[in-house]
Structure formats: structure tokens, C-alpha cells
Amino acid sequence: MIPYEKHCLDNAKYFTAVRGSKSSNRIRKEFDDINSAIEFAQSTYGDRRTMIYAVTDTGSAAHIQNA
């Protein structure tokens, strides 16, 4: 993990689970913690193609993992 990603993870205000490559079919859900985002991705899709992002209160975001 690079320092920017670690900063976003350590200072996350919320987490997002994102799927889809184009805005017309993109799905994005917000969660209070990373475990909830991961649980949603795994229980809903289970294919490890959902991108989990940490978002800070200043709007900075970093991809943390796929779930």
C-alpha cells in the first residue's frame, strides 16, 4: 500500500463499493466501515470485481481492494 492509500484508509470518513465501468451502469453504495462494504460485495456478487474505496472528509479517495 502506498502512503496516499494508507492516508485515505486511516482517515476515511466512509467507504464505497463500486461496480461497473461506465456511468450508465455503475453501482455505488456507501458504508460507514470497510467491513460492511466488503460484506456487501461478497454477499451480493461474490466475484471479487467490486472495488472498495476509502473516502476522506476532504473528498480524497483511494482504491483499497476488490471484494
mmCIF file of N, CA, C and O in Angstrom:
data_model
loop_
_atom_site.group_PDB
_atom_site.id
_atom_site.type_symbol
_atom_site.label_atom_id
_atom_site.label_comp_id
_atom_site.label_asym_id
_atom_site.label_seq_id
_atom_site.Cartn_x
_atom_site.Cartn_y
_atom_site.Cartn_z
ATOM 1 N N MET A 1 0.855 -1.175 0.000
ATOM 2 C CA MET A 1 0.000 0.000 0.000
ATOM 3 C C MET A 1 0.899 1.236 0.000
ATOM 4 O O MET A 1 1.808 1.345 0.817
ATOM 5 N N ILE A 2 0.615 2.147 -0.905
ATOM 6 C CA ILE A 2 1.397 3.380 -0.983
ATOM 7 C C ILE A 2 0.911 4.361 0.100
ATOM 8 O O ILE A 2 -0.196 4.208 0.626
ATOM 9 N N PRO A 3 1.730 5.357 0.448
ATOM 10 C CA PRO A 3 1.359 6.288 1.517
ATOM 11 C C PRO A 3 0.007 6.984 1.289
ATOM 12 O O PRO A 3 -0.755 7.179 2.248
ATOM 13 N N TYR A 4 -0.319 7.342 0.059
ATOM 14 C CA TYR A 4 -1.604 8.005 -0.208
ATOM 15 C C TYR A 4 -2.765 7.087 0.144
ATOM 16 O O TYR A 4 -3.741 7.512 0.773
ATOM 17 N N GLU A 5 -2.679 5.825 -0.247
ATOM 18 C CA GLU A 5 -3.743 4.865 0.059
ATOM 19 C C GLU A 5 -3.866 4.678 1.573
ATOM 20 O O GLU A 5 -4.973 4.640 2.115
ATOM 21 N N LYS A 6 -2.731 4.563 2.255
ATOM 22 C CA LYS A 6 -2.745 4.405 3.708
ATOM 23 C C LYS A 6 -3.367 5.620 4.372
ATOM 24 O O LYS A 6 -4.151 5.490 5.313
ATOM 25 N N HIS A 7 -3.029 6.808 3.880
ATOM 26 C CA HIS A 7 -3.619 8.044 4.427
ATOM 27 C C HIS A 7 -5.144 8.015 4.281
ATOM 28 O O HIS A 7 -5.864 8.321 5.235
ATOM 29 N N CYS A 8 -5.620 7.662 3.105
ATOM 30 C CA CYS A 8 -7.070 7.614 2.890
ATOM 31 C C CYS A 8 -7.720 6.563 3.780
ATOM 32 O O CYS A 8 -8.778 6.812 4.374
ATOM 33 N N LEU A 9 -7.110 5.399 3.901
ATOM 34 C CA LEU A 9 -7.652 4.338 4.744
ATOM 35 C C LEU A 9 -7.684 4.776 6.215
ATOM 36 O O LEU A 9 -8.696 4.601 6.904
ATOM 37 N N ASP A 10 -6.594 5.364 6.688
ATOM 38 C CA ASP A 10 -6.511 5.787 8.094
ATOM 39 C C ASP A 10 -7.430 6.950 8.420
ATOM 40 O O ASP A 10 -7.791 7.149 9.581
ATOM 41 N N ASN A 11 -7.789 7.741 7.422
ATOM 42 C CA ASN A 11 -8.606 8.938 7.642
ATOM 43 C C ASN A 11 -9.964 8.869 6.959
ATOM 44 O O ASN A 11 -10.591 9.903 6.708
ATOM 45 N N ALA A 12 -10.425 7.676 6.665
ATOM 46 C CA ALA A 12 -11.670 7.515 5.915
ATOM 47 C C ALA A 12 -12.877 8.009 6.707
ATOM 48 O O ALA A 12 -13.029 7.706 7.886
ATOM 49 N N LYS A 13 -13.698 8.772 6.028
ATOM 50 C CA LYS A 13 -14.984 9.195 6.578
ATOM 51 C C LYS A 13 -16.031 8.129 6.262
ATOM 52 O O LYS A 13 -16.930 7.878 7.038
ATOM 53 N N TYR A 14 -15.897 7.520 5.086
ATOM 54 C CA TYR A 14 -16.777 6.425 4.688
ATOM 55 C C TYR A 14 -16.084 5.604 3.617
ATOM 56 O O TYR A 14 -15.007 5.954 3.132
ATOM 57 N N PHE A 15 -16.709 4.502 3.255
ATOM 58 C CA PHE A 15 -16.174 3.590 2.251
ATOM 59 C C PHE A 15 -17.231 3.389 1.177
ATOM 60 O O PHE A 15 -18.425 3.473 1.450
ATOM 61 N N THR A 16 -16.782 3.155 -0.043
ATOM 62 C CA THR A 16 -17.722 2.877 -1.116
ATOM 63 C C THR A 16 -17.411 1.528 -1.753
ATOM 64 O O THR A 16 -16.263 1.109 -1.814
ATOM 65 N N ALA A 17 -18.467 0.895 -2.209
ATOM 66 C CA ALA A 17 -18.361 -0.313 -3.020
ATOM 67 C C ALA A 17 -18.850 0.084 -4.404
ATOM 68 O O ALA A 17 -19.968 0.595 -4.550
ATOM 69 N N VAL A 18 -18.005 -0.089 -5.409
ATOM 70 C CA VAL A 18 -18.299 0.391 -6.762
ATOM 71 C C VAL A 18 -18.171 -0.753 -7.751
ATOM 72 O O VAL A 18 -17.196 -1.509 -7.719
ATOM 73 N N ARG A 19 -19.150 -0.850 -8.656
ATOM 74 C CA ARG A 19 -19.119 -1.835 -9.739
ATOM 75 C C ARG A 19 -19.519 -1.159 -11.037
ATOM 76 O O ARG A 19 -20.300 -0.230 -11.033
ATOM 77 N N GLY A 20 -19.003 -1.651 -12.132
ATOM 78 C CA GLY A 20 -19.375 -1.132 -13.443
ATOM 79 C C GLY A 20 -18.347 -0.176 -13.982
ATOM 80 O O GLY A 20 -17.721 0.577 -13.230
ATOM 81 N N SER A 21 -18.168 -0.203 -15.290
ATOM 82 C CA SER A 21 -17.118 0.609 -15.898
ATOM 83 C C SER A 21 -17.640 1.890 -16.522
ATOM 84 O O SER A 21 -16.872 2.787 -16.807
ATOM 85 N N LYS A 22 -18.920 1.993 -16.747
ATOM 86 C CA LYS A 22 -19.485 3.198 -17.369
ATOM 87 C C LYS A 22 -20.516 3.801 -16.437
ATOM 88 O O LYS A 22 -21.182 3.092 -15.689
ATOM 89 N N SER A 23 -20.645 5.098 -16.491
ATOM 90 C CA SER A 23 -21.549 5.785 -15.561
ATOM 91 C C SER A 23 -22.989 5.300 -15.686
ATOM 92 O O SER A 23 -23.725 5.307 -14.709
ATOM 93 N N SER A 24 -23.407 4.849 -16.852
ATOM 94 C CA SER A 24 -24.793 4.425 -17.021
ATOM 95 C C SER A 24 -25.105 3.115 -16.309
ATOM 96 O O SER A 24 -26.249 2.864 -15.948
ATOM 97 N N ASN A 25 -24.096 2.269 -16.098
ATOM 98 C CA ASN A 25 -24.361 1.011 -15.399
ATOM 99 C C ASN A 25 -23.546 0.882 -14.110
ATOM 100 O O ASN A 25 -23.450 -0.194 -13.554
ATOM 101 N N ARG A 26 -22.991 1.968 -13.637
ATOM 102 C CA ARG A 26 -22.179 1.936 -12.420
ATOM 103 C C ARG A 26 -23.080 1.874 -11.193
ATOM 104 O O ARG A 26 -24.069 2.581 -11.092
ATOM 105 N N ILE A 27 -22.711 1.001 -10.265
ATOM 106 C CA ILE A 27 -23.408 0.873 -8.990
ATOM 107 C C ILE A 27 -22.443 1.347 -7.912
ATOM 108 O O ILE A 27 -21.282 0.924 -7.879
ATOM 109 N N ARG A 28 -22.913 2.226 -7.023
ATOM 110 C CA ARG A 28 -22.069 2.765 -5.964
ATOM 111 C C ARG A 28 -22.885 2.846 -4.688
ATOM 112 O O ARG A 28 -23.956 3.442 -4.671
ATOM 113 N N LYS A 29 -22.387 2.210 -3.631
ATOM 114 C CA LYS A 29 -23.049 2.250 -2.326
ATOM 115 C C LYS A 29 -22.045 2.700 -1.281
ATOM 116 O O LYS A 29 -20.880 2.336 -1.354
ATOM 117 N N GLU A 30 -22.512 3.490 -0.325
ATOM 118 C CA GLU A 30 -21.659 3.994 0.744
ATOM 119 C C GLU A 30 -21.869 3.196 2.025
ATOM 120 O O GLU A 30 -22.982 2.757 2.316
ATOM 121 N N PHE A 31 -20.780 3.056 2.803
ATOM 122 C CA PHE A 31 -20.801 2.324 4.065
ATOM 123 C C PHE A 31 -19.975 3.070 5.101
ATOM 124 O O PHE A 31 -19.019 3.758 4.757
ATOM 125 N N ASP A 32 -20.329 2.889 6.362
ATOM 126 C CA ASP A 32 -19.602 3.537 7.453
ATOM 127 C C ASP A 32 -18.253 2.898 7.729
ATOM 128 O O ASP A 32 -17.363 3.557 8.263
ATOM 129 N N ASP A 33 -18.101 1.619 7.394
ATOM 130 C CA ASP A 33 -16.836 0.943 7.666
ATOM 131 C C ASP A 33 -16.491 -0.009 6.526
ATOM 132 O O ASP A 33 -17.362 -0.414 5.755
ATOM 133 N N ILE A 34 -15.220 -0.350 6.435
ATOM 134 C CA ILE A 34 -14.741 -1.174 5.336
ATOM 135 C C ILE A 34 -15.333 -2.581 5.376
ATOM 136 O O ILE A 34 -15.639 -3.167 4.333
ATOM 137 N N ASN A 35 -15.524 -3.123 6.572
ATOM 138 C CA ASN A 35 -16.061 -4.479 6.671
ATOM 139 C C ASN A 35 -17.471 -4.583 6.107
ATOM 140 O O ASN A 35 -17.824 -5.582 5.484
ATOM 141 N N SER A 36 -18.274 -3.554 6.308
ATOM 142 C CA SER A 36 -19.631 -3.554 5.746
ATOM 143 C C SER A 36 -19.594 -3.495 4.223
ATOM 144 O O SER A 36 -20.387 -4.148 3.552
ATOM 145 N N ALA A 37 -18.678 -2.711 3.677
ATOM 146 C CA ALA A 37 -18.537 -2.624 2.220
ATOM 147 C C ALA A 37 -18.103 -3.965 1.643
ATOM 148 O O ALA A 37 -18.640 -4.423 0.626
ATOM 149 N N ILE A 38 -17.148 -4.609 2.293
ATOM 150 C CA ILE A 38 -16.663 -5.907 1.831
ATOM 151 C C ILE A 38 -17.767 -6.958 1.942
ATOM 152 O O ILE A 38 -17.985 -7.746 1.013
ATOM 153 N N GLU A 39 -18.486 -6.960 3.060
ATOM 154 C CA GLU A 39 -19.573 -7.928 3.251
ATOM 155 C C GLU A 39 -20.645 -7.765 2.178
ATOM 156 O O GLU A 39 -21.142 -8.746 1.629
ATOM 157 N N PHE A 40 -21.007 -6.510 1.872
ATOM 158 C CA PHE A 40 -21.983 -6.252 0.812
ATOM 159 C C PHE A 40 -21.505 -6.828 -0.514
ATOM 160 O O PHE A 40 -22.246 -7.531 -1.201
ATOM 161 N N ALA A 41 -20.271 -6.544 -0.872
ATOM 162 C CA ALA A 41 -19.731 -7.015 -2.155
ATOM 163 C C ALA A 41 -19.711 -8.531 -2.232
ATOM 164 O O ALA A 41 -20.122 -9.119 -3.238
ATOM 165 N N GLN A 42 -19.262 -9.164 -1.169
ATOM 166 C CA GLN A 42 -19.148 -10.616 -1.185
ATOM 167 C C GLN A 42 -20.507 -11.299 -1.167
ATOM 168 O O GLN A 42 -20.711 -12.289 -1.866
ATOM 169 N N SER A 43 -21.441 -10.779 -0.386
ATOM 170 C CA SER A 43 -22.748 -11.427 -0.297
ATOM 171 C C SER A 43 -23.636 -11.125 -1.502
ATOM 172 O O SER A 43 -24.481 -11.937 -1.865
ATOM 173 N N THR A 44 -23.423 -9.989 -2.136
ATOM 174 C CA THR A 44 -24.253 -9.616 -3.284
ATOM 175 C C THR A 44 -23.709 -10.177 -4.592
ATOM 176 O O THR A 44 -24.467 -10.637 -5.436
ATOM 177 N N TYR A 45 -22.392 -10.139 -4.760
ATOM 178 C CA TYR A 45 -21.797 -10.536 -6.039
ATOM 179 C C TYR A 45 -20.851 -11.735 -5.927
ATOM 180 O O TYR A 45 -20.897 -12.631 -6.745
ATOM 181 N N GLY A 46 -19.965 -11.709 -4.966
ATOM 182 C CA GLY A 46 -19.073 -12.827 -4.718
ATOM 183 C C GLY A 46 -18.065 -13.139 -5.803
ATOM 184 O O GLY A 46 -17.524 -14.238 -5.841
ATOM 185 N N ASP A 47 -17.776 -12.178 -6.677
ATOM 186 C CA ASP A 47 -16.844 -12.443 -7.780
ATOM 187 C C ASP A 47 -15.547 -11.635 -7.694
ATOM 188 O O ASP A 47 -14.751 -11.637 -8.617
ATOM 189 N N ARG A 48 -15.348 -10.930 -6.595
ATOM 190 C CA ARG A 48 -14.137 -10.124 -6.359
ATOM 191 C C ARG A 48 -13.931 -9.027 -7.410
ATOM 192 O O ARG A 48 -12.819 -8.612 -7.673
ATOM 193 N N ARG A 49 -15.021 -8.565 -8.016
ATOM 194 C CA ARG A 49 -14.921 -7.499 -9.017
ATOM 195 C C ARG A 49 -15.482 -6.168 -8.518
ATOM 196 O O ARG A 49 -15.559 -5.204 -9.269
ATOM 197 N N THR A 50 -15.883 -6.128 -7.252
ATOM 198 C CA THR A 50 -16.377 -4.891 -6.663
ATOM 199 C C THR A 50 -15.195 -4.144 -6.060
ATOM 200 O O THR A 50 -14.440 -4.704 -5.278
ATOM 201 N N MET A 51 -15.028 -2.893 -6.447
ATOM 202 C CA MET A 51 -13.907 -2.081 -5.969
ATOM 203 C C MET A 51 -14.307 -1.372 -4.672
ATOM 204 O O MET A 51 -15.370 -0.757 -4.611
ATOM 205 N N ILE A 52 -13.464 -1.487 -3.667
ATOM 206 C CA ILE A 52 -13.708 -0.840 -2.381
ATOM 207 C C ILE A 52 -12.779 0.370 -2.269
ATOM 208 O O ILE A 52 -11.561 0.245 -2.428
ATOM 209 N N TYR A 53 -13.371 1.537 -2.014
ATOM 210 C CA TYR A 53 -12.620 2.784 -1.881
ATOM 211 C C TYR A 53 -12.789 3.359 -0.485
ATOM 212 O O TYR A 53 -13.874 3.256 0.101
ATOM 213 N N ALA A 54 -11.736 3.968 0.028
ATOM 214 C CA ALA A 54 -11.793 4.765 1.255
ATOM 215 C C ALA A 54 -11.883 6.225 0.825
ATOM 216 O O ALA A 54 -11.130 6.664 -0.044
ATOM 217 N N VAL A 55 -12.812 6.968 1.453
ATOM 218 C CA VAL A 55 -13.018 8.374 1.098
ATOM 219 C C VAL A 55 -12.862 9.221 2.358
ATOM 220 O O VAL A 55 -13.495 8.948 3.382
ATOM 221 N N THR A 56 -12.011 10.240 2.274
ATOM 222 C CA THR A 56 -11.768 11.113 3.428
ATOM 223 C C THR A 56 -12.778 12.250 3.467
ATOM 224 O O THR A 56 -13.523 12.472 2.510
ATOM 225 N N ASP A 57 -12.778 13.001 4.559
ATOM 226 C CA ASP A 57 -13.704 14.125 4.683
ATOM 227 C C ASP A 57 -13.387 15.266 3.720
ATOM 228 O O ASP A 57 -14.216 16.132 3.493
ATOM 229 N N THR A 58 -12.187 15.269 3.130
ATOM 230 C CA THR A 58 -11.848 16.288 2.133
ATOM 231 C C THR A 58 -12.159 15.820 0.714
ATOM 232 O O THR A 58 -11.904 16.533 -0.251
ATOM 233 N N GLY A 59 -12.683 14.593 0.581
ATOM 234 C CA GLY A 59 -13.050 14.078 -0.729
ATOM 235 C C GLY A 59 -11.968 13.272 -1.422
ATOM 236 O O GLY A 59 -12.171 12.793 -2.534
ATOM 237 N N SER A 60 -10.819 13.124 -0.786
ATOM 238 C CA SER A 60 -9.782 12.273 -1.366
ATOM 239 C C SER A 60 -10.255 10.826 -1.288
ATOM 240 O O SER A 60 -10.876 10.423 -0.304
ATOM 241 N N ALA A 61 -9.953 10.040 -2.315
ATOM 242 C CA ALA A 61 -10.382 8.648 -2.344
ATOM 243 C C ALA A 61 -9.259 7.775 -2.894
ATOM 244 O O ALA A 61 -8.493 8.192 -3.755
ATOM 245 N N ALA A 62 -9.188 6.560 -2.360
ATOM 246 C CA ALA A 62 -8.185 5.605 -2.817
ATOM 247 C C ALA A 62 -8.815 4.217 -2.888
ATOM 248 O O ALA A 62 -9.563 3.827 -1.996
ATOM 249 N N HIS A 63 -8.490 3.511 -3.966
ATOM 250 C CA HIS A 63 -8.906 2.120 -4.098
ATOM 251 C C HIS A 63 -8.114 1.315 -3.077
ATOM 252 O O HIS A 63 -6.886 1.361 -3.046
ATOM 253 N N ILE A 64 -8.818 0.570 -2.238
ATOM 254 C CA ILE A 64 -8.172 -0.204 -1.185
ATOM 255 C C ILE A 64 -8.057 -1.668 -1.570
ATOM 256 O O ILE A 64 -7.018 -2.290 -1.385
ATOM 257 N N GLN A 65 -9.127 -2.222 -2.124
ATOM 258 C CA GLN A 65 -9.103 -3.627 -2.537
ATOM 259 C C GLN A 65 -10.337 -3.935 -3.363
ATOM 260 O O GLN A 65 -11.257 -3.149 -3.437
ATOM 261 N N ASN A 66 -10.319 -5.103 -3.989
ATOM 262 C CA ASN A 66 -11.506 -5.637 -4.622
ATOM 263 C C ASN A 66 -12.085 -6.684 -3.691
ATOM 264 O O ASN A 66 -11.364 -7.369 -2.982
ATOM 265 N N ALA A 67 -13.394 -6.794 -3.722
ATOM 266 C CA ALA A 67 -14.052 -7.777 -2.856
ATOM 267 C C ALA A 67 -15.163 -8.471 -3.619
ATOM 268 O O ALA A 67 -15.650 -7.987 -4.602
#
